Amino acid sequence: MSVRHVLWNIATYAAGRRAVQPLFHLLHRIALAGMNVGCPCNVGESGEWRVLRLITKLFPNETPTVFDVGANVGHYSRAVLRELPDARLHSFEPSTKTFRQLQGNLTGTTAQLHNMGMSKEGGVATLFGANNDSALSSLHKRQLEHVGLAVDSEEQAILGTIDEFCAEHGIERIHLLKLDVEGHELSVLQGAASMRERDAIDVIQFEFGGCNVDSRTYLRDFYELFGARYTVYRVLPHGIVPLGAYREQHEIFMTTNYLAVHRRHGAL
C-alpha cells in the first residue's frame, strides 16, 4: 500500500471523530493559503507582478496591448506601466467617483482611461457599492451581511463590450486582458466572443471568489467558455501552476487570481 493510501486511510478513520475536526479545519486553511486561495489584493503580494513579467517573456519583441478592466483607482495599471513601460494600456472604470481617482493616480502616464465598464452587451446598468469601498463595487447586488458589510449605494454606469471597443478603436489583438469586476468576469468574456474566436486574446487574468456566489457563476463556466483554446493556471506569489482538467474541487469561492493562456504559447 502506498504512503498516499495509508495517509488517506488514517484521515478517513479520523474524519468521523468530532474531537479532531479543528485540526482538519486548520489543515484546510493551511492548504488554501499554500495554494494562494484567498490571496491578498496587493499586486506585489498576490503574484500578479510575476504575470506581468511573464508577458515580457512571451512577447519580447512586441509592444503589448493590455486591458485593465475594473481598474479601480489604478494600482494594477501603475504596475503594468512599471513592468511594461511600452505597453499600450487601456484602463476601464465604470464608477464616476472612482474614475476621478484613477485619473489623478495616472496623470502624466501613457494609459488611456475610459469611464465605462465591460459586459456581454452595451448599455447602462446599476453599479452597486458597499461601505464606501470602491474595490467592492459590482454590477451584482451582493449579499455581504455575513462579513459585516452592506450594499448602501447605487449609480448608473455605462457599459460596452470588448468586441465593440476593439472594432471602434482598431485594436486587432490583446496580449493581456486583466479582469477584476467583482463577479462579472464571465459576462465580460462573453462580450469578447469575436476576439476569442479569432484567437486575438493571448492571456486572460481573472479573479474568482465570493463575488461569483452572488453572480451565480462557477469556475466550470470559465472552463467551458475557454474550451480547447486556453490552458488555465492558478497565480501564485512566485509563479503559476496549471490546474489541469476541470474538477469540482476547484470550486473554491475565496478570492483567487487565475490565468488563461492561449495554447499556442505551449506549457508554461
PDB file of C-alpha atoms in Angstrom:
ATOM      1  CA  MET A   1       0.000   0.000   0.000  1.00  0.00           C
ATOM      2  CA  SER A   2       1.377   3.416  -0.944  1.00  0.00           C
ATOM      3  CA  VAL A   3       2.065   6.201   1.562  1.00  0.00           C
ATOM      4  CA  ARG A   4      -0.755   8.166  -0.038  1.00  0.00           C
ATOM      5  CA  HIS A   5      -3.225   5.367   0.643  1.00  0.00           C
ATOM      6  CA  VAL A   6      -2.003   4.988   4.220  1.00  0.00           C
ATOM      7  CA  LEU A   7      -2.479   8.716   4.901  1.00  0.00           C
ATOM      8  CA  TRP A   8      -5.883   8.617   3.236  1.00  0.00           C
ATOM      9  CA  ASN A   9      -6.980   5.696   5.420  1.00  0.00           C
ATOM     10  CA  ILE A  10      -5.792   7.486   8.558  1.00  0.00           C
ATOM     11  CA  ALA A  11      -7.646  10.669   7.564  1.00  0.00           C
ATOM     12  CA  THR A  12     -10.792   8.710   6.740  1.00  0.00           C
ATOM     13  CA  TYR A  13     -10.642   6.890  10.083  1.00  0.00           C
ATOM     14  CA  ALA A  14     -10.234  10.176  11.972  1.00  0.00           C
ATOM     15  CA  ALA A  15     -12.736  12.162   9.918  1.00  0.00           C
ATOM     16  CA  GLY A  16     -15.752  10.839  11.755  1.00  0.00           C
ATOM     17  CA  ARG A  17     -14.447  11.952  15.137  1.00  0.00           C
ATOM     18  CA  ARG A  18     -15.594  15.309  16.402  1.00  0.00           C
ATOM     19  CA  ALA A  19     -12.526  15.951  18.511  1.00  0.00           C
ATOM     20  CA  VAL A  20     -10.162  16.131  15.533  1.00  0.00           C
ATOM     21  CA  GLN A  21     -12.319  18.439  13.379  1.00  0.00           C
ATOM     22  CA  PRO A  22     -10.474  21.611  14.500  1.00  0.00           C
ATOM     23  CA  LEU A  23      -7.261  20.006  13.272  1.00  0.00           C
ATOM     24  CA  PHE A  24      -8.772  19.315   9.855  1.00  0.00           C
ATOM     25  CA  HIS A  25     -10.102  22.876   9.652  1.00  0.00           C
ATOM     26  CA  LEU A  26      -6.620  24.168  10.442  1.00  0.00           C
ATOM     27  CA  LEU A  27      -5.039  21.918   7.810  1.00  0.00           C
ATOM     28  CA  HIS A  28      -7.655  23.094   5.328  1.00  0.00           C
ATOM     29  CA  ARG A  29      -6.805  26.764   5.958  1.00  0.00           C
ATOM     30  CA  ILE A  30      -3.093  25.999   5.652  1.00  0.00           C
ATOM     31  CA  ALA A  31      -3.661  24.161   2.362  1.00  0.00           C
ATOM     32  CA  LEU A  32      -5.711  27.044   0.926  1.00  0.00           C
ATOM     33  CA  ALA A  33      -3.032  29.559   1.916  1.00  0.00           C
ATOM     34  CA  GLY A  34      -0.390  27.356   0.327  1.00  0.00           C
ATOM     35  CA  MET A  35      -2.380  27.350  -2.928  1.00  0.00           C
ATOM     36  CA  ASN A  36      -2.755  31.167  -2.776  1.00  0.00           C
ATOM     37  CA  VAL A  37      -6.513  30.815  -2.410  1.00  0.00           C
ATOM     38  CA  GLY A  38      -7.870  33.852  -0.587  1.00  0.00           C
ATOM     39  CA  CYS A  39      -4.787  35.695  -1.830  1.00  0.00           C
ATOM     40  CA  PRO A  40      -4.029  39.337  -0.934  1.00  0.00           C
ATOM     41  CA  CYS A  41      -5.374  42.018  -3.261  1.00  0.00           C
ATOM     42  CA  ASN A  42      -1.972  43.722  -3.283  1.00  0.00           C
ATOM     43  CA  VAL A  43      -0.392  43.331  -6.729  1.00  0.00           C
ATOM     44  CA  GLY A  44       3.044  42.737  -5.240  1.00  0.00           C
ATOM     45  CA  GLU A  45       1.958  40.013  -2.815  1.00  0.00           C
ATOM     46  CA  SER A  46      -0.628  38.230  -4.963  1.00  0.00           C
ATOM     47  CA  GLY A  47       1.817  37.215  -7.693  1.00  0.00           C
ATOM     48  CA  GLU A  48       0.231  39.429 -10.346  1.00  0.00           C
ATOM     49  CA  TRP A  49       3.511  41.241 -10.944  1.00  0.00           C
ATOM     50  CA  ARG A  50       5.019  37.922 -11.999  1.00  0.00           C
ATOM     51  CA  VAL A  51       2.296  37.601 -14.613  1.00  0.00           C
ATOM     52  CA  LEU A  52       3.371  40.965 -15.989  1.00  0.00           C
ATOM     53  CA  ARG A  53       6.960  39.727 -16.188  1.00  0.00           C
ATOM     54  CA  LEU A  54       5.677  36.628 -17.959  1.00  0.00           C
ATOM     55  CA  ILE A  55       4.192  38.913 -20.615  1.00  0.00           C
ATOM     56  CA  THR A  56       7.633  40.380 -21.286  1.00  0.00           C
ATOM     57  CA  LYS A  57       8.962  36.851 -21.863  1.00  0.00           C
ATOM     58  CA  LEU A  58       6.082  35.793 -24.093  1.00  0.00           C
ATOM     59  CA  PHE A  59       6.332  38.915 -26.278  1.00  0.00           C
ATOM     60  CA  PRO A  60       9.976  40.047 -26.124  1.00  0.00           C
ATOM     61  CA  ASN A  61       9.891  41.886 -29.455  1.00  0.00           C
ATOM     62  CA  GLU A  62       6.356  43.275 -29.347  1.00  0.00           C
ATOM     63  CA  THR A  63       4.613  46.253 -27.819  1.00  0.00           C
ATOM     64  CA  PRO A  64       1.868  44.542 -25.807  1.00  0.00           C
ATOM     65  CA  THR A  65      -1.697  45.801 -25.675  1.00  0.00           C
ATOM     66  CA  VAL A  66      -3.069  45.485 -22.151  1.00  0.00           C
ATOM     67  CA  PHE A  67      -6.687  45.930 -20.999  1.00  0.00           C
ATOM     68  CA  ASP A  68      -7.203  46.640 -17.297  1.00  0.00           C
ATOM     69  CA  VAL A  69     -10.939  46.031 -16.938  1.00  0.00           C
ATOM     70  CA  GLY A  70     -12.068  47.070 -13.484  1.00  0.00           C
ATOM     71  CA  ALA A  71      -9.109  49.391 -12.971  1.00  0.00           C
ATOM     72  CA  ASN A  72     -10.492  50.880  -9.741  1.00  0.00           C
ATOM     73  CA  VAL A  73      -8.049  53.607  -8.580  1.00  0.00           C
ATOM     74  CA  GLY A  74      -5.190  52.345 -10.736  1.00  0.00           C
ATOM     75  CA  HIS A  75      -2.912  50.158  -8.620  1.00  0.00           C
ATOM     76  CA  TYR A  76      -2.742  47.421 -11.251  1.00  0.00           C
ATOM     77  CA  SER A  77      -2.446  49.911 -14.105  1.00  0.00           C
ATOM     78  CA  ARG A  78       0.547  51.513 -12.392  1.00  0.00           C
ATOM     79  CA  ALA A  79       2.135  48.067 -12.042  1.00  0.00           C
ATOM     80  CA  VAL A  80       1.590  47.497 -15.771  1.00  0.00           C
ATOM     81  CA  LEU A  81       3.319  50.783 -16.626  1.00  0.00           C
ATOM     82  CA  ARG A  82       6.180  49.900 -14.283  1.00  0.00           C
ATOM     83  CA  GLU A  83       6.764  46.369 -15.599  1.00  0.00           C
ATOM     84  CA  LEU A  84       5.710  47.022 -19.220  1.00  0.00           C
ATOM     85  CA  PRO A  85       6.611  50.686 -19.796  1.00  0.00           C
ATOM     86  CA  ASP A  86       5.989  50.488 -23.552  1.00  0.00           C
ATOM     87  CA  ALA A  87       2.594  48.795 -23.257  1.00  0.00           C
ATOM     88  CA  ARG A  88      -0.495  50.219 -24.900  1.00  0.00           C
ATOM     89  CA  LEU A  89      -2.620  50.295 -21.769  1.00  0.00           C
ATOM     90  CA  HIS A  90      -6.382  50.808 -21.727  1.00  0.00           C
ATOM     91  CA  SER A  91      -7.855  51.172 -18.231  1.00  0.00           C
ATOM     92  CA  PHE A  92     -11.614  50.861 -17.726  1.00  0.00           C
ATOM     93  CA  GLU A  93     -13.503  52.010 -14.626  1.00  0.00           C
ATOM     94  CA  PRO A  94     -17.306  52.478 -14.609  1.00  0.00           C
ATOM     95  CA  SER A  95     -17.736  54.409 -11.344  1.00  0.00           C
ATOM     96  CA  THR A  96     -17.589  58.182 -11.917  1.00  0.00           C
ATOM     97  CA  LYS A  97     -16.180  58.920  -8.462  1.00  0.00           C
ATOM     98  CA  THR A  98     -13.566  56.173  -8.658  1.00  0.00           C
ATOM     99  CA  PHE A  99     -12.689  57.194 -12.218  1.00  0.00           C
ATOM    100  CA  ARG A 100     -11.703  60.648 -10.973  1.00  0.00           C
ATOM    101  CA  GLN A 101      -9.279  58.986  -8.547  1.00  0.00           C
ATOM    102  CA  LEU A 102      -7.977  56.824 -11.376  1.00  0.00           C
ATOM    103  CA  GLN A 103      -7.326  59.942 -13.450  1.00  0.00           C
ATOM    104  CA  GLY A 104      -5.453  61.551 -10.575  1.00  0.00           C
ATOM    105  CA  ASN A 105      -3.298  58.488  -9.966  1.00  0.00           C
ATOM    106  CA  LEU A 106      -2.396  58.061 -13.652  1.00  0.00           C
ATOM    107  CA  THR A 107      -1.861  61.710 -14.560  1.00  0.00           C
ATOM    108  CA  GLY A 108       1.129  62.111 -16.841  1.00  0.00           C
ATOM    109  CA  THR A 109       1.219  58.448 -17.892  1.00  0.00           C
ATOM    110  CA  THR A 110       0.569  56.891 -21.288  1.00  0.00           C
ATOM    111  CA  ALA A 111      -2.505  54.996 -20.054  1.00  0.00           C
ATOM    112  CA  GLN A 112      -5.718  55.590 -21.965  1.00  0.00           C
ATOM    113  CA  LEU A 113      -8.539  55.905 -19.438  1.00  0.00           C
ATOM    114  CA  HIS A 114     -12.170  55.047 -20.098  1.00  0.00           C
ATOM    115  CA  ASN A 115     -15.049  55.832 -17.728  1.00  0.00           C
ATOM    116  CA  MET A 116     -17.023  52.718 -18.611  1.00  0.00           C
ATOM    117  CA  GLY A 117     -17.411  49.077 -17.728  1.00  0.00           C
ATOM    118  CA  MET A 118     -17.458  45.971 -19.879  1.00  0.00           C
ATOM    119  CA  SER A 119     -20.135  43.303 -20.182  1.00  0.00           C
ATOM    120  CA  LYS A 120     -21.685  40.871 -22.676  1.00  0.00           C
ATOM    121  CA  GLU A 121     -23.635  43.756 -24.232  1.00  0.00           C
ATOM    122  CA  GLY A 122     -23.530  47.533 -24.154  1.00  0.00           C
ATOM    123  CA  GLY A 123     -25.947  49.825 -22.367  1.00  0.00           C
ATOM    124  CA  VAL A 124     -26.495  51.349 -18.939  1.00  0.00           C
ATOM    125  CA  ALA A 125     -26.663  49.342 -15.716  1.00  0.00           C
ATOM    126  CA  THR A 126     -26.737  49.874 -11.966  1.00  0.00           C
ATOM    127  CA  LEU A 127     -23.384  49.709 -10.194  1.00  0.00           C
ATOM    128  CA  PHE A 128     -23.752  48.799  -6.527  1.00  0.00           C
ATOM    129  CA  GLY A 129     -21.342  49.975  -3.825  1.00  0.00           C
ATOM    130  CA  ALA A 130     -20.657  48.779  -0.279  1.00  0.00           C
ATOM    131  CA  ASN A 131     -19.270  50.654   2.734  1.00  0.00           C
ATOM    132  CA  ASN A 132     -17.700  53.321   0.537  1.00  0.00           C
ATOM    133  CA  ASP A 133     -15.096  50.785  -0.615  1.00  0.00           C
ATOM    134  CA  SER A 134     -14.576  51.211  -4.359  1.00  0.00           C
ATOM    135  CA  ALA A 135     -12.946  47.784  -4.594  1.00  0.00           C
ATOM    136  CA  LEU A 136     -16.310  46.190  -3.732  1.00  0.00           C
ATOM    137  CA  SER A 137     -18.329  47.937  -6.455  1.00  0.00           C
ATOM    138  CA  SER A 138     -20.208  45.402  -8.539  1.00  0.00           C
ATOM    139  CA  LEU A 139     -22.873  45.121 -11.208  1.00  0.00           C
ATOM    140  CA  HIS A 140     -24.376  42.429  -8.987  1.00  0.00           C
ATOM    141  CA  LYS A 141     -26.169  43.383  -5.782  1.00  0.00           C
ATOM    142  CA  ARG A 142     -24.061  41.350  -3.418  1.00  0.00           C
ATOM    143  CA  GLN A 143     -25.092  39.902  -0.070  1.00  0.00           C
ATOM    144  CA  LEU A 144     -22.305  40.844   2.331  1.00  0.00           C
ATOM    145  CA  GLU A 145     -24.006  40.813   5.714  1.00  0.00           C
ATOM    146  CA  HIS A 146     -22.094  37.684   6.745  1.00  0.00           C
ATOM    147  CA  VAL A 147     -18.849  39.708   6.590  1.00  0.00           C
ATOM    148  CA  GLY A 148     -20.305  42.759   8.296  1.00  0.00           C
ATOM    149  CA  LEU A 149     -20.834  44.807   5.138  1.00  0.00           C
ATOM    150  CA  ALA A 150     -23.904  46.069   3.337  1.00  0.00           C
ATOM    151  CA  VAL A 151     -24.689  47.359  -0.138  1.00  0.00           C
ATOM    152  CA  ASP A 152     -25.521  51.010   0.547  1.00  0.00           C
ATOM    153  CA  SER A 153     -25.052  52.972  -2.680  1.00  0.00           C
ATOM    154  CA  GLU A 154     -26.007  52.866  -6.350  1.00  0.00           C
ATOM    155  CA  GLU A 155     -25.030  54.722  -9.513  1.00  0.00           C
ATOM    156  CA  GLN A 156     -25.654  54.305 -13.206  1.00  0.00           C
ATOM    157  CA  ALA A 157     -22.721  53.040 -15.252  1.00  0.00           C
ATOM    158  CA  ILE A 158     -22.065  52.980 -18.972  1.00  0.00           C
ATOM    159  CA  LEU A 159     -21.211  49.550 -20.351  1.00  0.00           C
ATOM    160  CA  GLY A 160     -19.668  48.373 -23.592  1.00  0.00           C
ATOM    161  CA  THR A 161     -18.243  45.152 -24.950  1.00  0.00           C
ATOM    162  CA  ILE A 162     -14.649  44.286 -25.705  1.00  0.00           C
ATOM    163  CA  ASP A 163     -15.589  43.278 -29.247  1.00  0.00           C
ATOM    164  CA  GLU A 164     -17.252  46.630 -29.956  1.00  0.00           C
ATOM    165  CA  PHE A 165     -14.457  48.612 -28.306  1.00  0.00           C
ATOM    166  CA  CYS A 166     -11.744  46.822 -30.277  1.00  0.00           C
ATOM    167  CA  ALA A 167     -13.648  47.300 -33.545  1.00  0.00           C
ATOM    168  CA  GLU A 168     -14.163  51.010 -32.868  1.00  0.00           C
ATOM    169  CA  HIS A 169     -10.529  51.618 -31.887  1.00  0.00           C
ATOM    170  CA  GLY A 170      -8.849  49.388 -34.454  1.00  0.00           C
ATOM    171  CA  ILE A 171      -7.416  47.008 -31.863  1.00  0.00           C
ATOM    172  CA  GLU A 172      -6.645  43.694 -33.526  1.00  0.00           C
ATOM    173  CA  ARG A 173      -5.025  41.904 -30.603  1.00  0.00           C
ATOM    174  CA  ILE A 174      -4.992  41.988 -26.807  1.00  0.00           C
ATOM    175  CA  HIS A 175      -1.842  40.496 -25.327  1.00  0.00           C
ATOM    176  CA  LEU A 176      -3.099  40.665 -21.726  1.00  0.00           C
ATOM    177  CA  LEU A 177      -6.706  41.045 -20.623  1.00  0.00           C
ATOM    178  CA  LYS A 178      -6.951  41.579 -16.874  1.00  0.00           C
ATOM    179  CA  LEU A 179     -10.396  41.279 -15.289  1.00  0.00           C
ATOM    180  CA  ASP A 180     -11.331  42.308 -11.763  1.00  0.00           C
ATOM    181  CA  VAL A 181     -15.024  43.170 -11.970  1.00  0.00           C
ATOM    182  CA  GLU A 182     -16.454  41.613  -8.835  1.00  0.00           C
ATOM    183  CA  GLY A 183     -18.256  38.604 -10.245  1.00  0.00           C
ATOM    184  CA  HIS A 184     -18.926  39.967 -13.736  1.00  0.00           C
ATOM    185  CA  GLU A 185     -15.846  38.426 -15.368  1.00  0.00           C
ATOM    186  CA  LEU A 186     -17.723  35.768 -17.315  1.00  0.00           C
ATOM    187  CA  SER A 187     -20.058  38.362 -18.850  1.00  0.00           C
ATOM    188  CA  VAL A 188     -17.072  40.450 -19.935  1.00  0.00           C
ATOM    189  CA  LEU A 189     -15.574  37.425 -21.667  1.00  0.00           C
ATOM    190  CA  GLN A 190     -18.890  36.673 -23.357  1.00  0.00           C
ATOM    191  CA  GLY A 191     -18.690  40.194 -24.782  1.00  0.00           C
ATOM    192  CA  ALA A 192     -15.298  39.301 -26.265  1.00  0.00           C
ATOM    193  CA  ALA A 193     -16.559  36.304 -28.259  1.00  0.00           C
ATOM    194  CA  SER A 194     -15.321  37.586 -31.611  1.00  0.00           C
ATOM    195  CA  MET A 195     -11.838  38.369 -30.291  1.00  0.00           C
ATOM    196  CA  ARG A 196     -11.626  34.951 -28.646  1.00  0.00           C
ATOM    197  CA  GLU A 197     -12.834  33.104 -31.706  1.00  0.00           C
ATOM    198  CA  ARG A 198     -10.218  34.898 -33.809  1.00  0.00           C
ATOM    199  CA  ASP A 199      -7.571  33.862 -31.253  1.00  0.00           C
ATOM    200  CA  ALA A 200      -6.873  37.554 -30.715  1.00  0.00           C
ATOM    201  CA  ILE A 201      -6.504  37.413 -26.912  1.00  0.00           C
ATOM    202  CA  ASP A 202      -3.312  35.769 -25.706  1.00  0.00           C
ATOM    203  CA  VAL A 203      -3.507  35.870 -21.902  1.00  0.00           C
ATOM    204  CA  ILE A 204      -6.500  36.430 -19.635  1.00  0.00           C
ATOM    205  CA  GLN A 205      -6.082  37.076 -15.918  1.00  0.00           C
ATOM    206  CA  PHE A 206      -9.331  36.896 -13.978  1.00  0.00           C
ATOM    207  CA  GLU A 207     -10.362  36.950 -10.355  1.00  0.00           C
ATOM    208  CA  PHE A 208     -12.685  34.306  -8.918  1.00  0.00           C
ATOM    209  CA  GLY A 209     -14.122  34.118  -5.415  1.00  0.00           C
ATOM    210  CA  GLY A 210     -17.007  35.132  -3.205  1.00  0.00           C
ATOM    211  CA  CYS A 211     -18.341  37.536  -5.836  1.00  0.00           C
ATOM    212  CA  ASN A 212     -19.155  34.551  -8.010  1.00  0.00           C
ATOM    213  CA  VAL A 213     -21.575  33.283  -5.391  1.00  0.00           C
ATOM    214  CA  ASP A 214     -23.573  36.472  -5.946  1.00  0.00           C
ATOM    215  CA  SER A 215     -23.294  36.330  -9.749  1.00  0.00           C
ATOM    216  CA  ARG A 216     -24.063  32.589  -9.730  1.00  0.00           C
ATOM    217  CA  THR A 217     -21.068  31.713 -11.893  1.00  0.00           C
ATOM    218  CA  TYR A 218     -18.682  28.812 -11.481  1.00  0.00           C
ATOM    219  CA  LEU A 219     -15.149  28.020 -12.496  1.00  0.00           C
ATOM    220  CA  ARG A 220     -16.663  25.348 -14.712  1.00  0.00           C
ATOM    221  CA  ASP A 221     -18.331  28.152 -16.725  1.00  0.00           C
ATOM    222  CA  PHE A 222     -14.909  29.601 -17.475  1.00  0.00           C
ATOM    223  CA  TYR A 223     -13.544  26.209 -18.481  1.00  0.00           C
ATOM    224  CA  GLU A 224     -16.466  25.728 -20.853  1.00  0.00           C
ATOM    225  CA  LEU A 225     -16.011  29.193 -22.338  1.00  0.00           C
ATOM    226  CA  PHE A 226     -12.262  28.706 -22.861  1.00  0.00           C
ATOM    227  CA  GLY A 227     -12.756  25.260 -24.375  1.00  0.00           C
ATOM    228  CA  ALA A 228      -9.630  23.859 -26.005  1.00  0.00           C
ATOM    229  CA  ARG A 229      -8.171  27.293 -26.744  1.00  0.00           C
ATOM    230  CA  TYR A 230      -6.691  28.074 -23.320  1.00  0.00           C
ATOM    231  CA  THR A 231      -4.792  26.401 -20.513  1.00  0.00           C
ATOM    232  CA  VAL A 232      -5.900  27.500 -17.038  1.00  0.00           C
ATOM    233  CA  TYR A 233      -3.371  28.270 -14.288  1.00  0.00           C
ATOM    234  CA  ARG A 234      -3.638  29.491 -10.702  1.00  0.00           C
ATOM    235  CA  VAL A 235      -1.484  32.528  -9.909  1.00  0.00           C
ATOM    236  CA  LEU A 236       0.964  32.048  -7.032  1.00  0.00           C
ATOM    237  CA  PRO A 237       3.154  34.634  -5.299  1.00  0.00           C
ATOM    238  CA  HIS A 238       6.195  33.169  -7.070  1.00  0.00           C
ATOM    239  CA  GLY A 239       4.785  31.837 -10.329  1.00  0.00           C
ATOM    240  CA  ILE A 240       1.829  29.979 -11.807  1.00  0.00           C
ATOM    241  CA  VAL A 241       0.651  26.366 -11.594  1.00  0.00           C
ATOM    242  CA  PRO A 242      -1.564  24.566 -14.148  1.00  0.00           C
ATOM    243  CA  LEU A 243      -4.955  23.421 -12.862  1.00  0.00           C
ATOM    244  CA  GLY A 244      -5.313  20.625 -15.379  1.00  0.00           C
ATOM    245  CA  ALA A 245      -8.718  19.273 -16.347  1.00  0.00           C
ATOM    246  CA  TYR A 246     -11.743  20.669 -14.543  1.00  0.00           C
ATOM    247  CA  ARG A 247     -12.630  19.081 -11.217  1.00  0.00           C
ATOM    248  CA  GLU A 248     -15.356  20.059  -8.766  1.00  0.00           C
ATOM    249  CA  GLN A 249     -12.776  20.581  -6.037  1.00  0.00           C
ATOM    250  CA  HIS A 250     -11.624  23.666  -7.986  1.00  0.00           C
ATOM    251  CA  GLU A 251     -14.826  25.446  -6.976  1.00  0.00           C
ATOM    252  CA  ILE A 252     -13.476  27.424  -4.027  1.00  0.00           C
ATOM    253  CA  PHE A 253     -15.289  30.722  -3.523  1.00  0.00           C
ATOM    254  CA  MET A 254     -12.422  32.674  -1.997  1.00  0.00           C
ATOM    255  CA  THR A 255     -10.566  35.415  -3.851  1.00  0.00           C
ATOM    256  CA  THR A 256      -8.041  33.856  -6.218  1.00  0.00           C
ATOM    257  CA  ASN A 257      -6.397  35.025  -9.428  1.00  0.00           C
ATOM    258  CA  TYR A 258      -6.378  32.656 -12.370  1.00  0.00           C
ATOM    259  CA  LEU A 259      -4.597  32.837 -15.679  1.00  0.00           C
ATOM    260  CA  ALA A 260      -5.846  31.510 -19.021  1.00  0.00           C
ATOM    261  CA  VAL A 261      -3.044  31.292 -21.581  1.00  0.00           C
ATOM    262  CA  HIS A 262      -3.692  30.547 -25.232  1.00  0.00           C
ATOM    263  CA  ARG A 263      -2.412  27.082 -26.067  1.00  0.00           C
ATOM    264  CA  ARG A 264      -0.289  28.370 -28.956  1.00  0.00           C
ATOM    265  CA  HIS A 265       2.172  29.510 -26.278  1.00  0.00           C
ATOM    266  CA  GLY A 266       2.637  25.949 -25.052  1.00  0.00           C
ATOM    267  CA  ALA A 267       3.052  24.856 -21.440  1.00  0.00           C
ATOM    268  CA  LEU A 268       4.414  27.472 -19.041  1.00  0.00           C
TER     269      LEU A 268
END
